[in-house]
């Protein structure tokens, strides 16, 4: 057991470290770039199409463009030319190594570094070293990848995994202390071409979307459309706290969230943090991170305080979804790295602190054609408006048909603490359109526009659509999927998610819906007299069929839960329930039909997700048990020993009585801690005997989660009754306020 002195010492040490960190890291920025206009250095560490156009021989550049635009195979000569150009560029910038940068299904990014050097034997057999990089090395790599999760798709004797260059995403340089590394964005796949990463399905879904949406657009009159692209803008939320606190908290170190901790008397009640002035120390960190991101070509646009204390947001200007997805993983990485330089820790977990808002990542999504026109943007002509309405209803139908898969795509143990809480969108997928668009679709649905010509469409109020983007004022923060003027905002995505996963599902759902709409429109065109009339009829049918997914009210309310049930919308409260969608043939057929994920690929993803759930929650529970046993229980005992000694010295009966009552309350809390500890511990031990991962996950998410909740409640209650000087863990009030108020 700790002595009181030890613990007091520990606590003082924590505070000392904190004070030290605070003075030490009034940071001098690592970059002098802030003073230069951003445009001077934006993207200076990237090698994308712009640089290639400048540096490649004409022939090679055109070859590359043919690959990108028409899917033509990249020739060896072109690959060699690109490799030479990028090697010269990156070596001149101080690169010593290159790596194939990929996104395995762990949800993180992975890198395996190789030096550029190659050994040459001279005429006299002397060994010489030179920088070398070939087209072959650029295009394909074979990391020893047997330890990446494949969900059973690769047996270890066939453990080969390959990486292949994705030319559509720019290469970039990651700066290191002693030399830089050229990172080549790649896909990661197995021997038989099976996707082992999150990027491959995203690229396939983009292809499917482009194909199906283009067909549809041609049919409604955009005859010259060549490609359709998904666009994505991610609003990344995160917490920043002083690093010295983290080193004192096993839960933050091991799980990224606090598993214990009584609420701070001040949380977010004052609502003063949202959009408030950014604390100086955090602002210095943000600026530093932004400079790094600008150099990497990430177009960061917005930064602000979020709702909870110590919570912030960063958002870029939207880009092609594949690039935006890569840029978001880079952003998370840069935020974490730069925070360390500032004596801070950036927490990207969905729920680092109980009782205050968690963090999400709003995925703003739209589709645009090869002229750069946003297809969800109401335009200036009746045709553009009709197109906007058609595309909107196709997307509505996509969300309606595949709401279960969309829900499953955002399922993670972290997001479970957020979805359905009184702060985040509910775990039910629904779409908020806003009153104007809602009204327009309702009137079309009623048949008022059944025989509409272009003129009539206008008289029905469609002519007001162009005003939506300027005029729409109604926002609904409770909706998981909201139309916001000229894009949809998927708000239920968790802050730590790899957005490639939900965007793949969204793209494919849309592709599938466009495909079906095309078939139906062809039939309608055969029946109706005019094209616009047929399109209006399709809009009407789609709006009608997808009506159940539309909800304009308060998504946090209990009535909505009941209403959603009555509408037969799927409700999956936990990850474990949601993941079963990937086990349901009907729910996943659209992924297979559109060649985005094969059945074995989906199966493997399901297994990996269940296994990750089990491992993550087991780690959390073991950490919680350890903290209770090694931190909380000894501290409470020390407090009781101290109280016991004090009790004897009290002279009056009243004092003794009051003091006795306090001791009793603390003893009760200790008893509860010990009981819950025992139940959780034996529950976890019993789980090891269980063979089925799915059963394990279920037990963890229900029974054992409840035991952990009880253990925490008892520990938190004990915290409130123990002397501050004894408590060994940094407290909520310190972690959340110390560096932002100062
Ligand atoms: P909010 O009011 O939700 O903060 P913003 O206008 O700041 O909305 O935009 C949020 C994000 O949406 C930004 O990343 C922005 O670039 C992105 N966005 C805007 N238009 C589109 C679009 N057409 N497609 C995808 N994302 C978009
Ligand atoms: Mg937003």
XYZ file of C-alpha atoms and ligand atoms in Angstrom:
770
model
C 0.000 0.000 0.000
C 1.199 3.552 -0.651
C 1.920 5.663 2.359
C 0.161 8.980 2.555
C 3.480 10.667 2.037
C 4.191 8.782 -1.143
C 0.861 9.671 -2.636
C 1.052 13.288 -1.624
C 4.458 13.357 -3.150
C 3.094 11.839 -6.343
C 0.354 14.390 -6.571
C 2.754 17.274 -6.000
C 5.008 15.868 -8.637
C 2.147 15.843 -11.113
C 1.340 19.432 -10.433
C 4.990 20.343 -10.597
C 5.331 18.687 -13.964
C 2.305 20.513 -15.160
C 3.644 23.884 -14.095
C 6.963 22.998 -15.611
C 5.380 21.981 -18.899
C 3.440 25.199 -18.953
C 6.430 27.457 -18.615
C 8.648 25.340 -20.796
C 6.302 25.175 -23.686
C 5.353 28.714 -24.313
C 6.462 27.482 -27.649
C 8.733 29.162 -30.055
C 7.265 27.890 -33.266
C 9.339 25.397 -35.181
C 8.569 27.201 -38.367
C 9.211 30.732 -39.447
C 6.592 30.130 -42.122
C 3.780 31.921 -40.355
C 4.966 35.245 -41.611
C 4.915 34.223 -45.257
C 1.688 34.142 -47.233
C 0.392 30.574 -47.252
C 0.365 30.522 -51.042
C 4.172 30.840 -51.045
C 4.736 27.467 -49.442
C 1.444 25.613 -49.859
C 2.155 22.081 -51.060
C 5.938 22.560 -51.125
C 6.365 19.055 -49.702
C 4.096 17.395 -52.226
C 4.684 15.931 -55.645
C 1.393 15.743 -57.484
C 0.133 16.308 -60.984
C 1.198 19.966 -61.079
C 4.830 19.146 -60.320
C 4.759 16.182 -62.667
C 3.569 18.369 -65.516
C 6.565 20.639 -64.921
C 9.166 17.964 -64.360
C 8.198 15.012 -66.562
C 8.928 14.600 -70.268
C 5.735 15.444 -72.228
C 5.244 11.874 -73.340
C 5.481 10.507 -69.800
C 3.068 13.086 -68.406
C 0.494 12.290 -71.070
C 0.909 8.579 -70.341
C 0.147 9.250 -66.722
C -2.927 11.290 -67.569
C -4.177 8.456 -69.800
C -3.817 6.135 -66.824
C -5.720 8.471 -64.562
C -8.481 9.433 -66.933
C -8.993 6.312 -68.995
C -7.616 3.638 -66.701
C -4.912 2.704 -69.245
C -2.068 0.602 -67.861
C 0.977 2.584 -66.825
C 3.986 1.646 -68.970
C 7.363 0.777 -67.468
C 8.949 3.739 -69.262
C 6.473 6.220 -67.775
C 6.916 4.719 -64.312
C 10.708 5.034 -64.637
C 10.391 8.659 -65.741
C 8.159 9.478 -62.778
C 10.495 7.638 -60.384
C 13.511 9.566 -61.649
C 11.761 12.912 -61.398
C 10.408 12.302 -57.923
C 13.744 10.928 -56.704
C 15.597 14.039 -57.879
C 12.990 16.310 -56.376
C 12.837 14.551 -53.013
C 16.569 13.960 -52.593
C 17.147 17.660 -53.280
C 14.692 18.349 -50.452
C 16.658 16.160 -48.037
C 14.932 12.795 -48.383
C 17.035 9.761 -47.603
C 14.221 7.204 -47.610
C 11.000 6.415 -49.402
C 8.011 4.507 -48.155
C 4.807 3.050 -49.484
C 2.196 4.717 -47.289
C -0.964 2.673 -46.877
C -4.071 2.290 -44.769
C -4.436 -1.233 -43.399
C -7.680 -2.245 -41.772
C -6.399 -1.281 -38.327
C -7.822 2.136 -39.142
C -4.361 3.721 -38.926
C -1.736 4.348 -41.566
C 1.311 2.175 -42.083
C 4.744 2.862 -43.510
C 7.758 0.726 -44.301
C 10.811 2.809 -45.036
C 13.536 1.929 -47.530
C 16.655 3.959 -48.147
C 17.137 5.331 -51.654
C 20.633 3.931 -51.742
C 21.855 1.205 -53.992
C 25.269 -0.430 -53.914
C 27.297 -0.271 -57.108
C 30.445 -2.276 -57.753
C 32.983 -0.280 -59.734
C 35.473 -1.548 -62.306
C 38.026 -2.189 -59.541
C 35.449 -3.999 -57.430
C 35.177 -1.112 -55.015
C 31.790 -0.702 -53.485
C 30.105 2.600 -54.056
C 26.781 3.913 -52.856
C 24.388 5.969 -54.910
C 20.792 7.156 -54.700
C 18.550 5.024 -56.852
C 14.814 4.694 -57.309
C 13.174 2.779 -60.140
C 9.721 2.734 -61.667
C 9.315 -0.759 -60.248
C 10.013 0.479 -56.733
C 7.576 3.331 -57.219
C 4.740 1.197 -58.508
C 4.857 -1.855 -56.324
C 6.132 -2.875 -52.933
C 5.902 -6.006 -50.860
C 6.031 -5.143 -47.189
C 6.426 -8.119 -44.896
C 2.833 -7.669 -44.023
C 1.863 -10.876 -42.304
C 0.966 -9.075 -39.101
C -1.657 -6.802 -40.586
C -5.214 -7.937 -40.001
C -6.739 -9.718 -42.957
C -9.721 -11.241 -41.199
C -8.711 -14.707 -42.252
C -8.335 -13.874 -45.949
C -4.664 -14.725 -45.966
C -3.334 -17.722 -44.176
C 0.139 -16.948 -42.877
C 1.903 -19.266 -45.307
C 0.513 -17.069 -48.026
C 1.124 -13.911 -46.087
C 2.211 -11.796 -48.987
C 0.613 -8.411 -49.243
C 1.448 -5.939 -51.960
C 1.310 -2.184 -52.134
C 0.695 -0.352 -55.389
C 1.037 3.332 -56.148
C -2.175 5.380 -56.307
C -1.209 8.083 -58.845
C -4.368 10.077 -58.111
C -3.148 11.115 -54.650
C -0.015 13.304 -54.431
C 3.213 11.915 -52.984
C 4.510 13.890 -50.000
C 7.537 14.303 -47.751
C 7.379 13.622 -44.031
C 10.101 15.599 -42.311
C 12.238 13.854 -39.686
C 14.968 14.938 -37.289
C 17.775 13.398 -39.327
C 16.430 13.147 -42.810
C 13.121 13.134 -44.558
C 11.008 10.373 -46.080
C 9.181 10.413 -49.388
C 5.734 8.906 -48.823
C 3.981 7.265 -51.748
C 0.230 6.793 -51.243
C -0.541 3.189 -52.102
C -3.264 0.595 -52.023
C -2.607 -2.649 -50.150
C -3.862 -5.968 -51.465
C -3.282 -9.705 -51.242
C -1.962 -12.277 -53.694
C -5.304 -12.747 -55.405
C -6.059 -9.048 -55.591
C -8.203 -8.963 -52.454
C -8.320 -5.546 -50.775
C -6.467 -5.525 -47.471
C -6.877 -1.818 -46.850
C -9.408 1.008 -46.690
C -8.227 2.856 -49.795
C -8.868 0.157 -52.416
C -12.621 -0.030 -51.726
C -12.801 3.768 -51.686
C -11.234 3.946 -55.147
C -13.537 1.199 -56.418
C -16.574 3.009 -55.003
C -15.511 6.245 -56.697
C -15.321 4.369 -59.979
C -18.761 2.818 -59.504
C -20.248 6.182 -58.586
C -18.731 7.891 -61.606
C -20.030 5.213 -63.967
C -23.585 5.038 -62.645
C -24.052 8.756 -62.044
C -22.740 9.622 -65.534
C -25.226 7.204 -67.144
C -28.033 8.803 -65.204
C -26.989 12.359 -66.008
C -26.768 11.548 -69.718
C -30.306 10.301 -69.570
C -31.600 13.493 -67.980
C -29.930 15.587 -70.639
C -26.285 16.165 -69.653
C -25.111 14.315 -72.746
C -21.471 15.422 -72.568
C -20.769 14.318 -69.006
C -17.613 12.215 -68.775
C -17.030 11.651 -65.073
C -18.694 12.283 -61.733
C -16.623 12.715 -58.590
C -17.521 12.553 -54.922
C -16.285 15.574 -53.006
C -15.527 15.536 -49.299
C -14.823 18.110 -46.599
C -14.094 16.736 -43.113
C -14.649 18.759 -39.957
C -12.246 17.183 -37.472
C -12.967 17.599 -33.764
C -10.360 16.870 -31.091
C -9.318 17.642 -27.512
C -6.012 19.100 -26.433
C -4.702 18.708 -22.879
C -1.394 19.201 -21.130
C 0.920 16.297 -21.802
C 2.132 15.975 -18.212
C -1.354 14.899 -17.153
C -1.394 12.118 -19.720
C 1.804 10.572 -18.377
C 0.031 10.179 -15.030
C -3.012 8.436 -16.470
C -2.708 4.832 -17.665
C -6.167 5.116 -19.252
C -5.184 8.003 -21.529
C -1.895 6.347 -22.421
C -3.391 2.951 -23.216
C -6.911 3.701 -24.422
C -7.052 7.360 -25.422
C -9.918 8.092 -23.049
C -10.434 8.561 -19.324
C -11.955 5.473 -17.718
C -12.253 7.118 -14.311
C -12.727 10.681 -13.117
C -15.420 12.571 -11.254
C -16.999 15.411 -13.230
C -15.533 18.874 -12.884
C -17.902 21.314 -11.127
C -17.582 23.387 -14.235
C -18.073 21.517 -17.479
C -19.685 23.056 -20.525
C -22.701 24.580 -18.720
C -21.611 28.148 -19.303
C -21.502 27.467 -23.022
C -18.658 29.913 -23.199
C -16.117 27.771 -24.966
C -17.867 27.305 -28.312
C -16.384 29.745 -30.814
C -14.682 31.567 -27.919
C -11.208 33.052 -28.176
C -8.702 30.252 -28.728
C -6.346 29.956 -25.730
C -2.874 31.284 -26.589
C -1.053 28.055 -25.987
C -3.475 26.032 -28.089
C -3.410 28.645 -30.841
C 0.370 28.376 -31.089
C -0.015 24.621 -31.478
C -2.740 25.013 -34.118
C -0.683 27.471 -36.146
C 2.295 25.173 -36.036
C 0.194 22.196 -37.145
C -1.399 24.235 -39.926
C 1.974 25.276 -41.332
C 2.930 21.608 -41.552
C -0.369 20.765 -43.185
C -0.100 23.602 -45.710
C 3.333 22.363 -46.712
C 1.733 18.954 -47.228
C -0.889 20.510 -49.454
C -3.810 20.095 -47.030
C -6.074 23.118 -47.589
C -6.976 23.910 -43.964
C -9.522 26.677 -43.860
C -11.223 26.838 -40.477
C -10.209 26.503 -36.835
C -12.311 27.154 -33.766
C -13.201 26.144 -30.234
C -15.841 23.444 -29.944
C -18.584 22.986 -27.365
C -16.676 21.170 -24.609
C -13.828 22.766 -22.668
C -10.478 21.990 -24.339
C -12.270 20.795 -27.477
C -11.420 22.234 -30.886
C -12.110 21.754 -34.581
C -10.123 22.022 -37.766
C -11.662 21.840 -41.255
C -10.156 21.960 -44.734
C -11.694 23.124 -47.992
C -13.347 20.134 -49.634
C -11.527 18.080 -52.261
C -11.922 14.914 -54.308
C -12.987 12.343 -51.690
C -9.947 10.090 -52.155
C -7.526 12.967 -51.612
C -9.626 14.427 -48.797
C -9.548 11.044 -47.095
C -5.742 10.821 -47.333
C -5.516 14.401 -46.122
C -7.692 13.675 -43.129
C -5.462 10.796 -41.992
C -2.463 13.104 -42.443
C -4.237 15.804 -40.425
C -4.839 13.461 -37.492
C -1.223 12.385 -37.652
C 0.163 15.942 -37.798
C -2.101 17.145 -34.962
C -0.816 14.368 -32.710
C 2.838 14.919 -33.592
C 2.845 18.693 -33.348
C 0.974 18.648 -30.022
C 3.888 16.762 -28.461
C 6.283 19.556 -29.472
C 4.082 21.955 -27.525
C 3.950 19.874 -24.355
C 0.360 18.981 -25.222
C -1.505 15.822 -26.172
C -4.103 15.760 -28.903
C -6.894 13.292 -28.106
C -8.786 12.171 -31.196
C -10.886 9.575 -29.349
C -14.687 9.985 -29.668
C -15.205 10.290 -25.926
C -12.111 11.215 -23.944
C -14.159 12.654 -21.054
C -17.481 11.453 -19.686
C -20.245 13.960 -19.092
C -19.173 16.510 -21.709
C -19.458 16.440 -25.488
C -17.551 13.873 -27.455
C -15.802 14.381 -30.789
C -17.130 13.647 -34.234
C -15.968 14.178 -37.752
C -18.652 15.653 -39.958
C -18.210 14.329 -43.466
C -19.558 16.915 -45.914
C -20.237 15.041 -49.117
C -21.436 15.975 -52.554
C -21.045 14.928 -56.188
C -19.748 17.060 -59.025
C -19.349 16.581 -62.766
C -16.202 17.030 -64.821
C -17.054 20.692 -65.386
C -16.762 21.147 -61.642
C -20.495 21.766 -61.208
C -21.840 20.629 -57.850
C -24.819 18.426 -58.688
C -26.498 19.226 -55.378
C -26.201 22.930 -55.993
C -29.393 24.599 -57.122
C -28.408 26.400 -60.282
C -29.705 29.296 -62.324
C -31.569 27.373 -64.965
C -34.671 25.199 -64.680
C -32.619 22.272 -65.954
C -30.035 22.664 -63.189
C -32.825 22.788 -60.633
C -34.434 19.675 -62.028
C -31.038 17.964 -61.973
C -30.474 19.041 -58.389
C -33.849 17.650 -57.335
C -33.258 14.404 -59.216
C -29.796 13.880 -57.714
C -31.075 14.794 -54.244
C -33.867 12.238 -54.391
C -31.510 9.602 -55.768
C -29.269 10.208 -52.731
C -32.288 10.145 -50.412
C -33.245 6.763 -51.829
C -29.638 5.600 -51.417
C -29.651 6.535 -47.735
C -33.079 4.957 -47.266
C -32.101 1.685 -48.960
C -28.740 1.397 -47.236
C -29.192 3.117 -43.890
C -28.218 -0.087 -42.089
C -24.889 -0.335 -43.939
C -24.267 3.385 -43.349
C -24.877 2.876 -39.646
C -22.513 -0.102 -39.627
C -19.834 1.914 -41.434
C -19.495 4.331 -38.519
C -19.610 1.702 -35.772
C -16.639 1.644 -33.402
C -16.200 1.151 -29.668
C -15.345 4.834 -29.312
C -18.348 6.052 -31.298
C -20.663 3.934 -29.108
C -20.081 6.424 -26.289
C -21.128 9.253 -28.521
C -24.011 8.142 -30.722
C -27.300 8.413 -28.966
C -25.824 10.487 -26.177
C -27.569 13.744 -25.570
C -25.004 15.643 -27.593
C -24.476 13.625 -30.705
C -26.711 12.403 -33.471
C -28.765 9.362 -32.526
C -27.799 5.873 -33.595
C -30.688 5.962 -36.091
C -29.879 7.125 -39.589
C -32.312 9.749 -40.889
C -32.055 12.697 -43.262
C -32.825 16.324 -42.472
C -33.638 18.361 -45.565
C -34.630 21.737 -44.199
C -38.116 23.182 -44.476
C -37.860 24.576 -48.005
C -36.635 21.440 -49.706
C -38.930 19.361 -47.538
C -41.877 21.431 -48.709
C -40.874 21.195 -52.359
C -40.579 17.408 -52.224
C -43.888 17.142 -50.385
C -45.705 19.139 -53.036
C -44.132 17.128 -55.840
C -45.089 13.969 -54.037
C -48.703 15.054 -53.736
C -48.815 15.029 -57.472
C -49.160 18.739 -57.875
C -46.372 18.591 -60.365
C -47.332 15.372 -62.030
C -47.673 16.889 -65.453
C -45.229 19.651 -64.957
C -43.427 21.319 -67.763
C -40.345 23.344 -66.993
C -42.564 26.390 -66.582
C -44.833 24.697 -64.117
C -41.935 23.396 -62.078
C -40.945 26.978 -61.542
C -44.429 28.019 -60.558
C -44.464 25.237 -58.014
C -41.762 26.976 -56.074
C -38.824 25.217 -57.603
C -37.621 28.570 -58.826
C -36.908 29.376 -55.226
C -34.379 26.625 -54.925
C -31.493 28.925 -55.887
C -32.243 30.795 -52.709
C -31.636 27.767 -50.534
C -27.929 28.304 -50.291
C -28.296 31.977 -49.466
C -31.426 31.811 -47.498
C -31.665 28.550 -45.691
C -31.433 29.283 -42.027
C -32.775 26.172 -40.420
C -30.068 23.924 -39.144
C -30.668 20.768 -37.257
C -27.771 19.722 -35.090
C -29.583 16.570 -34.027
C -29.651 14.990 -37.470
C -27.045 12.366 -38.376
C -27.325 13.172 -42.088
C -28.327 16.702 -42.933
C -28.717 18.591 -46.200
C -26.812 21.846 -45.757
C -27.507 23.963 -48.805
C -25.533 22.184 -51.495
C -24.099 19.109 -49.798
C -25.024 16.422 -47.335
C -23.339 16.388 -43.966
C -22.846 12.907 -42.479
C -22.534 13.980 -38.883
C -22.552 10.641 -37.118
C -18.982 9.728 -38.152
C -16.599 9.402 -35.192
C -13.577 11.666 -34.759
C -11.003 8.870 -34.998
C -12.582 7.118 -37.986
C -10.788 6.549 -41.254
C -13.335 8.369 -43.406
C -12.573 6.075 -46.334
C -14.881 3.525 -44.680
C -18.133 5.529 -44.419
C -17.432 7.341 -47.697
C -16.992 4.011 -49.493
C -20.423 2.923 -48.274
C -21.973 6.285 -49.123
C -20.454 6.361 -52.616
C -21.587 2.821 -53.306
C -25.073 3.414 -51.954
C -25.327 6.426 -54.266
C -23.903 4.443 -57.215
C -26.441 1.694 -56.629
C -29.266 4.189 -56.382
C -28.185 5.957 -59.611
C -28.058 2.594 -61.360
C -31.594 1.705 -60.323
C -32.834 5.200 -61.116
C -31.402 4.917 -64.625
C -33.308 1.699 -65.273
C -36.522 3.245 -63.999
C -36.065 6.447 -65.912
C -35.618 4.481 -69.129
C -38.994 2.849 -68.510
C -40.607 6.175 -67.691
C -39.134 7.765 -70.800
C -40.796 5.091 -72.882
C -44.146 5.939 -71.290
C -44.079 9.709 -70.812
C -44.257 12.295 -73.501
C -41.380 14.512 -72.475
C -38.058 13.993 -70.734
C -38.630 16.548 -67.968
C -42.009 15.033 -67.283
C -40.436 11.593 -66.914
C -37.730 12.986 -64.603
C -40.402 14.690 -62.492
C -42.268 11.407 -62.222
C -39.067 9.678 -61.087
C -38.424 12.392 -58.486
C -41.942 11.928 -57.223
C -41.614 8.165 -56.920
C -38.201 8.333 -55.242
C -39.371 10.992 -52.771
C -42.373 8.864 -51.901
C -40.424 5.648 -51.467
C -37.734 7.219 -49.304
C -40.114 9.248 -47.192
C -39.483 7.194 -44.036
C -35.847 8.259 -43.901
C -36.750 11.948 -43.737
C -37.042 13.507 -40.313
C -37.104 17.216 -39.621
C -37.674 17.106 -35.857
C -35.543 16.697 -32.776
C -33.398 13.593 -33.175
C -32.502 13.589 -29.472
C -36.098 13.156 -28.345
C -37.647 9.951 -27.069
C -40.578 10.462 -29.438
C -38.187 10.058 -32.347
C -37.019 6.696 -31.009
C -40.647 5.545 -30.972
C -41.426 7.114 -34.319
C -38.362 5.537 -35.944
C -39.429 2.154 -34.633
C -42.901 2.648 -36.074
C -41.316 3.573 -39.402
C -39.325 0.326 -39.215
C -35.999 2.147 -39.460
C -33.123 0.061 -38.162
C -31.946 1.011 -34.665
C -28.560 -0.330 -33.615
C -27.461 1.086 -30.305
C -24.071 -0.560 -30.178
C -21.258 -1.472 -32.546
C -21.861 -5.137 -31.859
C -25.446 -4.913 -33.122
C -24.541 -2.669 -36.048
C -21.746 -4.911 -37.336
C -24.191 -7.783 -37.877
C -25.365 -5.828 -40.933
C -22.191 -7.023 -42.680
C -23.371 -10.561 -41.984
C -26.697 -10.005 -43.715
C -26.615 -10.931 -47.426
C -29.464 -8.583 -48.344
C -27.797 -5.602 -46.710
C -24.459 -6.066 -48.448
C -25.583 -7.138 -51.923
C -25.141 -3.595 -53.277
C -21.435 -3.656 -52.377
C -20.925 -6.914 -54.240
C -23.111 -5.960 -57.220
C -21.184 -2.745 -57.778
C -17.803 -4.524 -57.506
C -16.711 -2.538 -54.485
C -16.236 -5.373 -52.021
C -16.497 -9.098 -52.659
C -18.265 -11.395 -50.212
C -14.979 -12.698 -48.724
C -13.713 -9.113 -48.407
C -16.819 -8.097 -46.477
C -16.596 -11.197 -44.309
C -13.006 -10.422 -43.460
C -13.897 -6.838 -42.617
C -16.653 -8.057 -40.346
C -14.254 -10.391 -38.518
C -11.624 -7.701 -38.134
C -14.164 -5.228 -36.768
C -15.546 -7.703 -34.227
C -12.058 -8.708 -33.159
C -11.006 -5.086 -32.811
C -14.071 -4.380 -30.737
C -13.247 -7.281 -28.400
C -9.597 -6.303 -28.056
C -10.301 -2.611 -27.538
C -12.935 -3.171 -24.877
C -10.869 -5.849 -23.128
C -7.933 -3.438 -22.934
C -10.225 -0.758 -21.502
C -11.634 -3.104 -18.886
C -8.243 -4.463 -17.836
C -6.909 -0.919 -17.581
C -9.895 0.134 -15.508
C -9.377 -2.842 -13.168
C -5.698 -2.037 -12.829
C -6.320 1.622 -12.081
C -8.936 0.792 -9.491
C -6.636 -1.704 -7.775
C -3.373 0.224 -8.032
C -4.515 3.825 -7.720
C -7.987 4.167 -6.302
C -8.219 1.419 -3.681
C -4.865 2.179 -1.986
C -5.708 5.879 -1.942
C -9.094 5.328 -0.374
C -7.496 3.033 2.188
C -4.894 5.661 3.015
C -7.656 8.202 3.424
C -9.469 5.815 5.770
C -6.297 5.167 7.788
C -5.776 8.908 8.117
C -9.417 9.399 9.104
C -9.213 6.612 11.612
C -6.221 8.251 13.285
C -7.926 11.631 13.260
C -11.114 10.141 14.658
C -9.381 9.195 17.882
C -8.155 12.716 18.433
C -11.567 14.327 18.062
C -12.839 15.433 21.434
C -16.563 16.201 21.086
C -19.298 13.662 20.398
C -20.750 15.773 17.586
C -17.428 15.930 15.786
C -16.995 12.205 16.205
C -20.499 11.558 14.876
C -20.092 13.734 11.783
C -16.667 12.353 11.122
C -17.941 8.815 11.555
C -20.660 9.409 8.968
C -18.091 10.578 6.431
C -15.958 7.534 7.097
C -18.958 5.304 6.655
C -19.822 6.834 3.304
C -16.282 6.343 2.069
C -16.224 2.792 3.356
C -19.421 2.139 1.442
C -17.858 3.456 -1.754
C -14.829 1.251 -1.137
C -17.068 -1.741 -0.697
C -18.796 -0.996 -3.984
C -15.463 -0.595 -5.710
C -14.292 -3.950 -4.397
C -17.534 -5.696 -5.355
C -17.643 -4.291 -8.908
C -13.941 -4.956 -9.310
C -14.432 -8.594 -8.421
C -17.443 -9.036 -10.709
C -15.769 -7.367 -13.678
C -12.540 -9.272 -13.158
C -14.184 -12.675 -12.968
C -16.434 -11.800 -15.913
C -13.373 -10.960 -18.008
C -11.595 -14.139 -16.948
C -14.587 -16.249 -17.842
C -14.672 -14.612 -21.249
C -11.283 -16.101 -22.108
C -12.930 -19.517 -22.277
C -15.417 -18.322 -24.888
C -14.465 -19.350 -28.410
C -16.786 -17.219 -30.515
C -15.624 -13.642 -30.992
C -19.184 -12.523 -31.722
C -20.416 -13.906 -28.389
C -17.471 -12.323 -26.619
C -18.277 -8.966 -28.190
C -21.893 -9.260 -27.127
C -21.041 -10.079 -23.515
C -18.527 -7.241 -23.393
C -20.964 -4.705 -24.813
C -23.782 -5.603 -22.426
C -23.059 -7.348 -19.123
C -19.417 -6.434 -18.658
C -19.902 -2.872 -19.875
C -22.469 -2.468 -17.122
C -20.008 -3.788 -14.510
C -17.357 -1.361 -15.741
C -19.870 1.478 -15.497
C -20.600 0.527 -11.870
C -16.917 0.268 -11.012
C -16.319 3.702 -12.447
C -19.263 5.242 -10.619
C -17.980 3.894 -7.304
C -14.414 5.112 -7.969
C -15.674 8.553 -9.016
C -17.805 8.761 -5.901
C -14.761 7.873 -3.756
C -12.786 10.605 -5.526
C -15.251 13.228 -4.352
C -14.800 12.065 -0.746
C -11.012 11.842 -0.690
C -8.603 14.659 0.138
C -7.329 16.338 -2.994
C -3.748 16.045 -1.765
C -4.041 12.254 -1.733
C -5.653 11.675 -5.102
C -3.038 10.238 -7.449
C -4.734 10.863 -10.782
C -4.993 14.210 -12.566
C -8.572 15.368 -12.203
C -11.116 16.460 -14.807
C -11.012 20.091 -13.684
C -7.250 20.159 -14.096
C -7.095 18.389 -17.423
C -9.918 20.383 -18.960
C -9.242 23.862 -17.673
C -5.683 24.332 -16.456
C -4.157 25.222 -19.816
C -7.118 26.951 -21.389
C -7.972 29.328 -18.565
C -4.383 30.249 -17.752
P -20.434 24.351 -41.481
O -21.434 25.428 -41.362
O -21.019 22.985 -41.308
O -19.207 24.563 -40.640
P -18.843 24.990 -43.824
O -19.341 25.862 -44.920
O -17.818 25.529 -42.919
O -20.068 24.399 -43.028
O -18.307 23.696 -44.510
C -17.982 22.582 -43.835
C -17.179 21.699 -44.758
O -17.972 21.377 -45.904
C -15.906 22.339 -45.284
O -14.876 21.392 -45.222
C -16.283 22.648 -46.708
O -15.166 22.714 -47.570
C -17.153 21.450 -47.024
N -17.927 21.610 -48.267
C -18.465 22.720 -48.812
N -19.013 22.448 -50.020
C -18.801 21.115 -50.250
C -19.092 20.228 -51.329
N -19.712 20.646 -52.418
N -18.720 18.943 -51.202
C -18.089 18.507 -50.114
N -17.789 19.290 -49.077
C -18.126 20.577 -49.138
Mg -20.707 21.464 -39.976
